[in-house]
Short mmCIF file of C-alpha atoms in Angstrom, two decimals:
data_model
loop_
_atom_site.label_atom_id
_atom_site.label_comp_id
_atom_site.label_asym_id
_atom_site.label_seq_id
_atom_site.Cartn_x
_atom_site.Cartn_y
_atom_site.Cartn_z
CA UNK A 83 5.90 19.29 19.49
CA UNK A 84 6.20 15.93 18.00
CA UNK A 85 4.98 16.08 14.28
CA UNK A 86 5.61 17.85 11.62
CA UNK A 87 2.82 19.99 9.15
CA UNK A 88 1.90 17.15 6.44
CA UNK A 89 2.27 18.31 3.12
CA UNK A 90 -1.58 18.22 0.78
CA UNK A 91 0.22 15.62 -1.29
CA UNK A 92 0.75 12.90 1.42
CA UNK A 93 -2.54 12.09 1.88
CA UNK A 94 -3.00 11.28 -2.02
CA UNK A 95 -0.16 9.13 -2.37
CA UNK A 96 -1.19 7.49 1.04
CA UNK A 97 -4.72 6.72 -0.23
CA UNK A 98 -2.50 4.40 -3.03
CA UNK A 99 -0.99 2.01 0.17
CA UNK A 100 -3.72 -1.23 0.03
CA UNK A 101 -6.27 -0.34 3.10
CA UNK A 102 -6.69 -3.85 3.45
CA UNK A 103 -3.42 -4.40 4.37
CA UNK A 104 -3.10 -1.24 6.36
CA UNK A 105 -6.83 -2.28 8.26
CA UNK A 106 -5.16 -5.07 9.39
CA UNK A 107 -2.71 -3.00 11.85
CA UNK A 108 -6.53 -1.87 13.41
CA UNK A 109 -7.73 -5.90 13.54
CA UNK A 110 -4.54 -6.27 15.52
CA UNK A 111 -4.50 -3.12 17.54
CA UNK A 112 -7.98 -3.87 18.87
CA UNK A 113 -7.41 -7.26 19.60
CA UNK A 114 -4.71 -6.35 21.01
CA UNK A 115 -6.51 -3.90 23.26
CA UNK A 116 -9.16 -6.40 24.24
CA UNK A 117 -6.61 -9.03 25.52
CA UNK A 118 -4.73 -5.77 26.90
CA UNK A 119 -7.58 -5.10 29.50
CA UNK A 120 -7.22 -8.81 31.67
CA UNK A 121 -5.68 -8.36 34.43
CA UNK A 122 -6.08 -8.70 38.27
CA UNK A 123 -9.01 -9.95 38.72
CA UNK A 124 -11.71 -8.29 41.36
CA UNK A 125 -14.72 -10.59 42.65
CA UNK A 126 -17.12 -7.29 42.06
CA UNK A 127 -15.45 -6.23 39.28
CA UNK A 128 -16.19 -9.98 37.55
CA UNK A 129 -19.81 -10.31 38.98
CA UNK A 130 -20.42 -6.62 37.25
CA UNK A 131 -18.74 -8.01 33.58
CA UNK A 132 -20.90 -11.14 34.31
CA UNK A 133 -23.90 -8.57 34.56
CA UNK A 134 -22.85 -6.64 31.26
CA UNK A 135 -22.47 -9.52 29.07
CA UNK A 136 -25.91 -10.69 30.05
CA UNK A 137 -27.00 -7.60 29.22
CA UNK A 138 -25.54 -7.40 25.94
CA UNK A 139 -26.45 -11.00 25.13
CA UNK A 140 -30.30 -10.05 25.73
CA UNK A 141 -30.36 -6.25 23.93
CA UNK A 142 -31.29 -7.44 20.82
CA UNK A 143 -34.41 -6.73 18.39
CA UNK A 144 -35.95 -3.57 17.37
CA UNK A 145 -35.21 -1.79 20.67
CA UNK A 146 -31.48 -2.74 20.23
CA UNK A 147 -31.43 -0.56 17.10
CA UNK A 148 -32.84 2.49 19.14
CA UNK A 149 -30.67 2.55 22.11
CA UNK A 150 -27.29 0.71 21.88
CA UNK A 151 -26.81 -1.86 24.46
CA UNK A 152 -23.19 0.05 25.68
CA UNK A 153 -25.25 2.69 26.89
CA UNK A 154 -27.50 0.64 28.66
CA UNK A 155 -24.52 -1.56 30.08
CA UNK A 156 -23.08 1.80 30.86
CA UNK A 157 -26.01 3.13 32.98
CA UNK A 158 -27.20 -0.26 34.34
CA UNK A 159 -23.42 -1.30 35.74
CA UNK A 160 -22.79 2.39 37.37
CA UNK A 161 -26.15 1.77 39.24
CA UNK A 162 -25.77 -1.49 40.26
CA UNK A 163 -21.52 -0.57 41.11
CA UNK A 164 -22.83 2.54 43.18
CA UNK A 165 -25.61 0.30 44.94
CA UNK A 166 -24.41 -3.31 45.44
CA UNK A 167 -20.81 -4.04 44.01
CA UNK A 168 -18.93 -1.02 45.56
CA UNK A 169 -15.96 -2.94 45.81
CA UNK A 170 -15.28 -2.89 42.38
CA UNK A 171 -12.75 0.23 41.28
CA UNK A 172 -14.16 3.27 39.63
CA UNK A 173 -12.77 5.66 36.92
CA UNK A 174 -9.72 7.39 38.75
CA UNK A 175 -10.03 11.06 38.72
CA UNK A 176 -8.51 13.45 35.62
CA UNK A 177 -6.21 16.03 36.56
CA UNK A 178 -7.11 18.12 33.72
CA UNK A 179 -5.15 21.69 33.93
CA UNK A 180 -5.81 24.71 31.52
CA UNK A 181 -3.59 24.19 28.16
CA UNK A 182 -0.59 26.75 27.59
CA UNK A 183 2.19 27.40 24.97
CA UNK A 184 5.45 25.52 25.63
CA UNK A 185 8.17 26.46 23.64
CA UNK A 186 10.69 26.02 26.77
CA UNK A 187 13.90 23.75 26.00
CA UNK A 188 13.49 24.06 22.12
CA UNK A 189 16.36 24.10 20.23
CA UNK A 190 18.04 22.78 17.44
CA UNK A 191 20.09 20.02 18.67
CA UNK A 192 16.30 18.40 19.71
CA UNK A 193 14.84 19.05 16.57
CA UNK A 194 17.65 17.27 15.28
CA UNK A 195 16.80 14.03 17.79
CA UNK A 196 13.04 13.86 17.16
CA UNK A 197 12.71 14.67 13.47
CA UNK A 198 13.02 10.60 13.01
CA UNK A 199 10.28 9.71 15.55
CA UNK A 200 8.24 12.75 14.49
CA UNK A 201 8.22 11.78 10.80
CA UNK A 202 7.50 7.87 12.17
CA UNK A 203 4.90 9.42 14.37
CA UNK A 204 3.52 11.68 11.36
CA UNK A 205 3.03 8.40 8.93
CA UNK A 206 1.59 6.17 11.35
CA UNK A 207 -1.11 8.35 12.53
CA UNK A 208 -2.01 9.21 9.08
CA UNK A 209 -1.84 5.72 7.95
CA UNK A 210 -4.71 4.99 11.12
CA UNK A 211 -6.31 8.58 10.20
CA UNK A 212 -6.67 7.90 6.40
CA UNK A 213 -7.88 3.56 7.03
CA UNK A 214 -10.88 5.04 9.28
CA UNK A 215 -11.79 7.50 6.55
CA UNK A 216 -11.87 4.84 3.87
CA UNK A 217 -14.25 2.76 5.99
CA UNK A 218 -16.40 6.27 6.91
CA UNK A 219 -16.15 6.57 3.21
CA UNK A 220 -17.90 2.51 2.48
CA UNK A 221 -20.75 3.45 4.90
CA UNK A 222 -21.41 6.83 3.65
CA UNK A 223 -20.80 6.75 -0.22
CA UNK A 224 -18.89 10.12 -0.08
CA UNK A 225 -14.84 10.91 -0.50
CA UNK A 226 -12.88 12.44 2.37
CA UNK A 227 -10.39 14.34 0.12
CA UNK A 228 -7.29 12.74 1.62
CA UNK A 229 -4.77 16.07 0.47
CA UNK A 230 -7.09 18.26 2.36
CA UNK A 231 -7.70 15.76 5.13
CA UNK A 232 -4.22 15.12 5.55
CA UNK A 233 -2.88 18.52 5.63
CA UNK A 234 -5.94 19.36 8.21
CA UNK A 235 -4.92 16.56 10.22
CA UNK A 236 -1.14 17.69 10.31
CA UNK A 237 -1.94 21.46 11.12
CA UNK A 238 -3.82 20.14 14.02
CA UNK A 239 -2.18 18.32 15.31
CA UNK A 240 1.27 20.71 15.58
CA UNK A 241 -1.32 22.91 17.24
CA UNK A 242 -2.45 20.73 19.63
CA UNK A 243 1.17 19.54 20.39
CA UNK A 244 2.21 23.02 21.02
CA UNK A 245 0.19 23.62 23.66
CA UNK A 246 1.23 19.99 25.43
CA UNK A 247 -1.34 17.59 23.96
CA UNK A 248 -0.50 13.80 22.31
CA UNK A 249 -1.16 13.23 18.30
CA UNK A 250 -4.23 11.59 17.86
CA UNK A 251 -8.16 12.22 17.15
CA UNK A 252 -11.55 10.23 17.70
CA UNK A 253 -11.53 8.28 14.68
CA UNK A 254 -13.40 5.77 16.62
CA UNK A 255 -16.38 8.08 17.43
CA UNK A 256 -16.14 9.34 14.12
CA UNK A 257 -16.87 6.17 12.33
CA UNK A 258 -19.85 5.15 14.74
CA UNK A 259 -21.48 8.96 14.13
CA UNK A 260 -21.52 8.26 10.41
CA UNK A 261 -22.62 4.47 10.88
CA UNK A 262 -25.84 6.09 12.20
CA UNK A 263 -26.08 8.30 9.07
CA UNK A 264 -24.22 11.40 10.47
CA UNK A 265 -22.91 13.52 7.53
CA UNK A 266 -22.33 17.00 8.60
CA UNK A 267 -19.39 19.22 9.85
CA UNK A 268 -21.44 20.00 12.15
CA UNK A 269 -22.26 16.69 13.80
CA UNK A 270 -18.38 15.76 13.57
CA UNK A 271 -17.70 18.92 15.89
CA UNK A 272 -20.88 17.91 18.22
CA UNK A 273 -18.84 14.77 18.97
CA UNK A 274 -16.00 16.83 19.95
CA UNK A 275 -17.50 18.95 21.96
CA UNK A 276 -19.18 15.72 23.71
CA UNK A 277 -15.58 14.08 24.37
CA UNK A 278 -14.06 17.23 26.03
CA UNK A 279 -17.13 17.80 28.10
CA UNK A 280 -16.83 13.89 29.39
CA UNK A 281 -13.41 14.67 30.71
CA UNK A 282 -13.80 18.07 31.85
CA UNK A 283 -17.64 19.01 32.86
CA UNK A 284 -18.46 15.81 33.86
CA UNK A 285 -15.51 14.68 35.85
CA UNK A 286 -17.79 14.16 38.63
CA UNK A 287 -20.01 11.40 36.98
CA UNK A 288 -17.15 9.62 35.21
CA UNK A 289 -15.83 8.83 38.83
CA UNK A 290 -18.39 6.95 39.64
CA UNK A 291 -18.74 4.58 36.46
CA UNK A 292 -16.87 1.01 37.53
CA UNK A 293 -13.42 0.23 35.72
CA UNK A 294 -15.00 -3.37 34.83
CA UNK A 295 -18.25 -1.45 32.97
CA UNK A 296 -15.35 0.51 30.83
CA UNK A 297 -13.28 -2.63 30.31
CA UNK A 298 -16.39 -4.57 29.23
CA UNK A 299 -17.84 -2.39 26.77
CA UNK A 300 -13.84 -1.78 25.40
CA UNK A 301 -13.59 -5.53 24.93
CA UNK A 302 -16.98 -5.81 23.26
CA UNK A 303 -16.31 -3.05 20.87
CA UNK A 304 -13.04 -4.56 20.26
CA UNK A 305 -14.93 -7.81 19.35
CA UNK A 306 -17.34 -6.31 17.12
CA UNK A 307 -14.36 -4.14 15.14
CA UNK A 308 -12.47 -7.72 13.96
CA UNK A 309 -13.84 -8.62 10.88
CA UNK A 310 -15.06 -11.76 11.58
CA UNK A 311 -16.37 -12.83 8.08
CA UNK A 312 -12.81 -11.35 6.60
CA UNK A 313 -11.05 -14.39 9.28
CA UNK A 314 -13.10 -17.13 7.91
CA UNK A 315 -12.31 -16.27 4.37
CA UNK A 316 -8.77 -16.91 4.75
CA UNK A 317 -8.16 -20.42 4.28
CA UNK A 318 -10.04 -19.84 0.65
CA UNK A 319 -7.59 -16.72 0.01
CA UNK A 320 -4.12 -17.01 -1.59
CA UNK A 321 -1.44 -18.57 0.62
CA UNK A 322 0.65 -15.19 -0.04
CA UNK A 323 -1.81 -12.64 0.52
CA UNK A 324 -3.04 -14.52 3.92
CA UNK A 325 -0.11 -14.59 5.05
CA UNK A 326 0.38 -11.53 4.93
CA UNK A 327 -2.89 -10.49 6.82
CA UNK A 328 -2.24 -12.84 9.54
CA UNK A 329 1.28 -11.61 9.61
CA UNK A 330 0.97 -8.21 10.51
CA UNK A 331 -2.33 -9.23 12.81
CA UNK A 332 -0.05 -10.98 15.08
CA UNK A 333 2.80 -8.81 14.84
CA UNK A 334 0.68 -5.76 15.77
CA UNK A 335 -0.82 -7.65 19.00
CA UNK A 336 2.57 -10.03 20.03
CA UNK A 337 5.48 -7.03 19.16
CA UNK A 338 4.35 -3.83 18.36
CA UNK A 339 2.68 -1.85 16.07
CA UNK A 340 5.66 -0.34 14.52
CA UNK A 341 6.88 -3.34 13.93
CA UNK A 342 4.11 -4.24 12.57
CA UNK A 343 3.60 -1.29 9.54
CA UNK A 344 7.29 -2.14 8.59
CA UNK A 345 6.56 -5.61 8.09
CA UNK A 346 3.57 -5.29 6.47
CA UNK A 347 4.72 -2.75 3.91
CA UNK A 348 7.77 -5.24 3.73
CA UNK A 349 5.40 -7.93 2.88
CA UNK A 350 3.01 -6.27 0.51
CA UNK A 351 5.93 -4.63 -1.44
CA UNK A 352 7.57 -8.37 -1.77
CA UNK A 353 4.77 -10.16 -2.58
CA UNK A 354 3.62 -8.09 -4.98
CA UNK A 355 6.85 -7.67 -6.41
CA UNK A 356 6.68 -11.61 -7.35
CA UNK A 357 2.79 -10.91 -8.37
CA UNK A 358 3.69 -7.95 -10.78
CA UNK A 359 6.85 -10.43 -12.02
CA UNK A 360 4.57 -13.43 -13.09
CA UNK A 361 2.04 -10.74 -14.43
CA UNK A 362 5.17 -9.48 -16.85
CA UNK A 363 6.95 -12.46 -17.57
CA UNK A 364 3.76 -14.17 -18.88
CA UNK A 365 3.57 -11.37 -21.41
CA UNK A 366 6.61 -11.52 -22.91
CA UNK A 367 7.16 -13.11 -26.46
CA UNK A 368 10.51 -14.06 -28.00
CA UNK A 369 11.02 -15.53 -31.26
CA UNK A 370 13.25 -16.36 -33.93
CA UNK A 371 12.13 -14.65 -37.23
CA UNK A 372 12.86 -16.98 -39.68
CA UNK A 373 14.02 -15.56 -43.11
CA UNK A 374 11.43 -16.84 -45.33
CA UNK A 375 9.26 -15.14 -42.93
CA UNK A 376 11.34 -11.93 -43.86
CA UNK A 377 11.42 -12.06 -47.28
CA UNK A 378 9.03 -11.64 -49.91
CA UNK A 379 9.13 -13.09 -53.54
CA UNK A 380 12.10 -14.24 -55.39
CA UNK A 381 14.72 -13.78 -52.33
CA UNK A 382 12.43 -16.92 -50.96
CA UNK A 383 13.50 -19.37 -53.02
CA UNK A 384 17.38 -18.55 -52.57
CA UNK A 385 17.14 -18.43 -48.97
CA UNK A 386 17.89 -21.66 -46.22
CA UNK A 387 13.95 -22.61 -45.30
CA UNK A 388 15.34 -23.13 -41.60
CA UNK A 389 17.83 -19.55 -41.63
CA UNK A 390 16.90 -16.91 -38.50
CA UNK A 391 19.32 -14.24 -38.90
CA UNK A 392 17.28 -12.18 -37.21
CA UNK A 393 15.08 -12.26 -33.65
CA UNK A 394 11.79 -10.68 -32.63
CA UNK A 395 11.24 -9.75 -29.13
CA UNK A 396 7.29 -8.45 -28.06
CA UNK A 397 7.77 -6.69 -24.83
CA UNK A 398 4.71 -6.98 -22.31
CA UNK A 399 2.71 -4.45 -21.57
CA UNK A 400 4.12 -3.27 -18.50
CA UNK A 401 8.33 -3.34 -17.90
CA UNK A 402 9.30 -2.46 -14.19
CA UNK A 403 11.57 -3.28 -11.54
CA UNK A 404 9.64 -6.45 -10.44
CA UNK A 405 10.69 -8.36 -13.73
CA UNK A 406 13.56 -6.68 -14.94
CA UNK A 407 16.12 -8.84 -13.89
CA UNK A 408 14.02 -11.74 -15.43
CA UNK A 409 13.72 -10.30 -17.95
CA UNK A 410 17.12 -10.05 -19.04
CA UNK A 411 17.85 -13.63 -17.43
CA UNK A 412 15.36 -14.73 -20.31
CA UNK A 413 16.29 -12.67 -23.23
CA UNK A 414 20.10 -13.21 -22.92
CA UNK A 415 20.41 -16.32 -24.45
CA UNK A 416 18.02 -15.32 -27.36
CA UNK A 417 20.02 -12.27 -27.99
CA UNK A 418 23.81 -13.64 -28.02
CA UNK A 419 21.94 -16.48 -30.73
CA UNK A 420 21.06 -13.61 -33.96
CA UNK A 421 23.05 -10.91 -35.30
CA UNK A 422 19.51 -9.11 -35.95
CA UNK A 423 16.74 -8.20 -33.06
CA UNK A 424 13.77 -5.96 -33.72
CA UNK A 425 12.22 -5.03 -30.58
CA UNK A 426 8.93 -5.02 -30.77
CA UNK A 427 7.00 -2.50 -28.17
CA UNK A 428 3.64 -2.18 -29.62
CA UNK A 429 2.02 -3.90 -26.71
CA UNK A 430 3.75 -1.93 -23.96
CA UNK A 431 2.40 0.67 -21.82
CA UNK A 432 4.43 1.09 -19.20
CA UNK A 433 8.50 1.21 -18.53
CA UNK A 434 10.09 2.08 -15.72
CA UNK A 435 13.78 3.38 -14.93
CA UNK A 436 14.73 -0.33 -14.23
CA UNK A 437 13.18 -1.89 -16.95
CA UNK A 438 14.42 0.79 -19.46
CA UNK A 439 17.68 0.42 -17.72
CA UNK A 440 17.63 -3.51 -18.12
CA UNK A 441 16.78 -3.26 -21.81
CA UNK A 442 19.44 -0.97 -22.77
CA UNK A 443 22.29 -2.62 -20.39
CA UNK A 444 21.20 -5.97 -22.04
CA UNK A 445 21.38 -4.57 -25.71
CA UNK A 446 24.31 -2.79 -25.23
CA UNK A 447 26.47 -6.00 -24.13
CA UNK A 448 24.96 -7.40 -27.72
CA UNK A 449 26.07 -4.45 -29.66
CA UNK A 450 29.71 -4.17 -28.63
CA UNK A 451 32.28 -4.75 -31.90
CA UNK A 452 29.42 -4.90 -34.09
CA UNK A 453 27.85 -7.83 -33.38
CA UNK A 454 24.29 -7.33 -32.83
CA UNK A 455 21.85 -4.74 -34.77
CA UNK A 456 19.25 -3.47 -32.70
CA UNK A 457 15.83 -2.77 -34.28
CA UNK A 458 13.04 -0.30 -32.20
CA UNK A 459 9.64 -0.53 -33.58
CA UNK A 460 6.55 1.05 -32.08
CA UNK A 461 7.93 2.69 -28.91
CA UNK A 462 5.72 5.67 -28.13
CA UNK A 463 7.49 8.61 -26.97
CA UNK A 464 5.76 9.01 -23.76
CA UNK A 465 6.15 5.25 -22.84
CA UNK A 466 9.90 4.90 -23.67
CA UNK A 467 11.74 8.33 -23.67
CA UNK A 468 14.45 7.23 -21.44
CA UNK A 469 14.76 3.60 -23.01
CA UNK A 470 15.38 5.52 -26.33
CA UNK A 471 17.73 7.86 -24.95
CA UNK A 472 20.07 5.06 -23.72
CA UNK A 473 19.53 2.87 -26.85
CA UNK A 474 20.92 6.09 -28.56
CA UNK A 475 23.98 6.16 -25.78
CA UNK A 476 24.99 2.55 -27.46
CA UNK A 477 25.71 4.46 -30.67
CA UNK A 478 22.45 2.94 -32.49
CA UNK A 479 21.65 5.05 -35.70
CA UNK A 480 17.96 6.75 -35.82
CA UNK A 481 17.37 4.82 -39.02
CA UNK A 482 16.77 2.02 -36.97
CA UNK A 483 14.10 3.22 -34.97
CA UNK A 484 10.85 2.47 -36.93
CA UNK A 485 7.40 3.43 -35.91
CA UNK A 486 5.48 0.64 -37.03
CA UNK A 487 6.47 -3.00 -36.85
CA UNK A 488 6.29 -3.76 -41.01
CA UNK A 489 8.98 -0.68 -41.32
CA UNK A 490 11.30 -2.39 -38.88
CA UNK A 491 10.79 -5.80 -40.84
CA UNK A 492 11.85 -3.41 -43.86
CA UNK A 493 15.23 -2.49 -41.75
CA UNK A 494 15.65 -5.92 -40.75
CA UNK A 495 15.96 -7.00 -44.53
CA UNK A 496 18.46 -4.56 -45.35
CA UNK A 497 20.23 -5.75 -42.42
CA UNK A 498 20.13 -9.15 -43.38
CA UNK A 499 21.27 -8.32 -47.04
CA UNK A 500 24.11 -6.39 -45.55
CA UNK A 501 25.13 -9.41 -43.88
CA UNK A 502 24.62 -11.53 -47.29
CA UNK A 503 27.33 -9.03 -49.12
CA UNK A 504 29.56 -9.00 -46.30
CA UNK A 505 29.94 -13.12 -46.09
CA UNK A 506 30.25 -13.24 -49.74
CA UNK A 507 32.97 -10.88 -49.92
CA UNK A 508 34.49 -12.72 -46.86
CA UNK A 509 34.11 -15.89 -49.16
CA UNK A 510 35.62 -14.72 -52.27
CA UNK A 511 38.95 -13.38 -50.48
CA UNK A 512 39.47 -16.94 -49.01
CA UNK A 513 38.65 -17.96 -52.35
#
């Protein structure tokens, strides 16, 4: 038994990895497969793949769309191999024996060794499982429910591994049945029943069908799964995101495909990392407020046209982990520069542990002996609860969290005053 039952909730946050990325480990697996079936060479076996691309090259128009040319390629090249090109190997024969339990040799040191490559095993074939759905999904216009899919996925497969069967399925066959408008449970299960009677029933008939027929029609489905039009697109795409895609192409048909998932998902995560980082930074405002800005009616006139006691940082709309330590690379220098900052999170949506980390980290260096006065305005308390809660660990009074950004301009004046009285005291003692 190598996988483990998938729990419903997989699948959803599965469906949130970008299929795009994650189709790209099938581009690469089937090119992979079609450059996988070259090898020795057989003078019948090339005079029948000769025969089959002919074939395949004249099956076209209205008849094409009626029968597929594989199954004519398929019927055509087991006549001609049985008749003329004997020579060329056939389909070896299936030792298929009746499935039973096995439970022998179970115990827990094992589970303890393959709980790694089971869980590996587990995300892999859902992350294959869950990419064919999506495109089933394009062609018919429906949703495949990935919890429930998921979970069905992982229950059968522990059954079929208990009774000394492989993880997989016929995602393949699935996508072709609903590319000619299949729909039905019931149509899903007639394929089934079609692939186990191919290698049990008719045993006999699949022995006589030539390797190089197989191979052929492999390579030319292989052919027709690479997205083509998606290749020629790429030198107009960003340089990031194509390399990317041709990234984990090659790495899926030149290493592996494990090898491939990790570095995809180490290049998506990366890359948009930097996106999400640009995306933030560019939304960030920070500005010195001057005083006369402040201040309203006669305290104008006595006040330095060119004073900023206090700063006004406008968060963006979304604080994460991609820009946090930007972030605080860019607001340093502002901060240690005013006694006053009001920090402005009207605009903000979103912050995550790091970013609320970040902010309060950054703040709390200013605050220490009483140098800087920190001013909230407009955090809502389902965007910021934990960015509040360490704001409060830095000893900052709840008077100087306003709701609105005018009452934390109100604050800010009272700070500024409090500054006025305390350097004219300062100045009268030297005095």
């Amino acid at each position: 038994m190598l996988l483990w039952p998938r729990h419903p909730l997989v699948g959803q946050s599965t469906r949130a990895c970008h299929w795009d990325r994650a189709d790209h480990f099938r581009r690469g697996s089937v090119v992979d497969e079609a450059i996988g079936q070259i090898g020795n060479r057989n003078g019948d076996a090339v005079a029948l793949t000769l025969i089959s691309l002919a074939i395949a090259l004249a099956w076209r128009g209205r008849i094409a769309s009626k029968l597929p040319s594989a199954l004519i390629i398929l019927i055509l090249g087991t006549l001609l191999g049985a008749i003329w090109f004997g020579a060329a190997p056939p389909v070896p024969s299936l030792t298929i024996e009746p499935p039973g339990l096995q439970f022998a040799g179970l115990t827990a040191d094992l589970f303890v060794e393959i709980i790694e490559p089971a869980i590996l095993v587990a995300l892999l074939n859902t992350l294959v499982a869950l990419t064919g759905a999506i495109k089933c999904d394009l062609v018919s216009g429906s949703d495949h429910h990935p919890n429930r899919f998921t979970f069905g996925l992982g229950l059968g497969t522990v059954a079929v591994s208990s009774l000394g069967g492989l993880p997989g399925g016929i995602g393949p066959a699935s996508f072709v049945y609903t590319y000619n408008g299949g729909r039905t449970a019931v149509g899903c299960v007639t394929v089934l029943l079609v692939v186990v009677a191919a290698v049990t029933v008719l045993e006999g008939v699949i022995q006589q069908i030539p390797l190089a027929i197989i191979s052929f029609i492999m390579i030319a489905t292989a052919w027709q799964m690479v997205d083509w039009r998606f290749l020629r697109c790429i030198p107009r795409m960003e340089k990031s995101y194509a390399f990317s895609m041709v990234a984990t192409m090659l790495c899926t048909v030149f290493v592996s495909f494990v090898d491939a998932v990790l570095v995809g998902a180490i290049l998506t995560l990366m890359l948009n990392s930097r996106r999400d980082e640009r995306h933030e930074l560019a939304g960030l405002i920070s500005v010195p407020l001057l005083d006369v800005v402040l201040f309203r009616g006669s305290e104008i006139s006595r006040r330095d046209p060119y004073d900023a006691h206090c700063g006004l940082i406008m968060l963006p709309e979304r604080v994460t982990a991609a820009s946090a330590r930007q972030l605080k690379l860019s607001l340093r220098p502002d901060l240690e520069g005013h006694r006053i900052a009001i920090l402005d999170a009207s605009r903000t949506r979103v912050i995550d542990d790091s970013g609320a980390t970040m902010i309060a980290e950054l703040l709390r260096v200013g605050q220490q002996n009483g140098r800087l006065v920190v001013i909230v305005a407009s955090l809502a308390p389902n965007v910021g609860r934990m960015l509040r809660g360490l704001i409060e660990l830095n000893d900052a009074p709840d008077t100087h969290f306003a709701a609105i950004t005018e009452a934390a301009y109100e604050i800010a004046r009272s700070e500024v005053l409090k500054l006025d009285r305390f350097a004219q005291s300062n100045g009268a003692r030297e005095a």
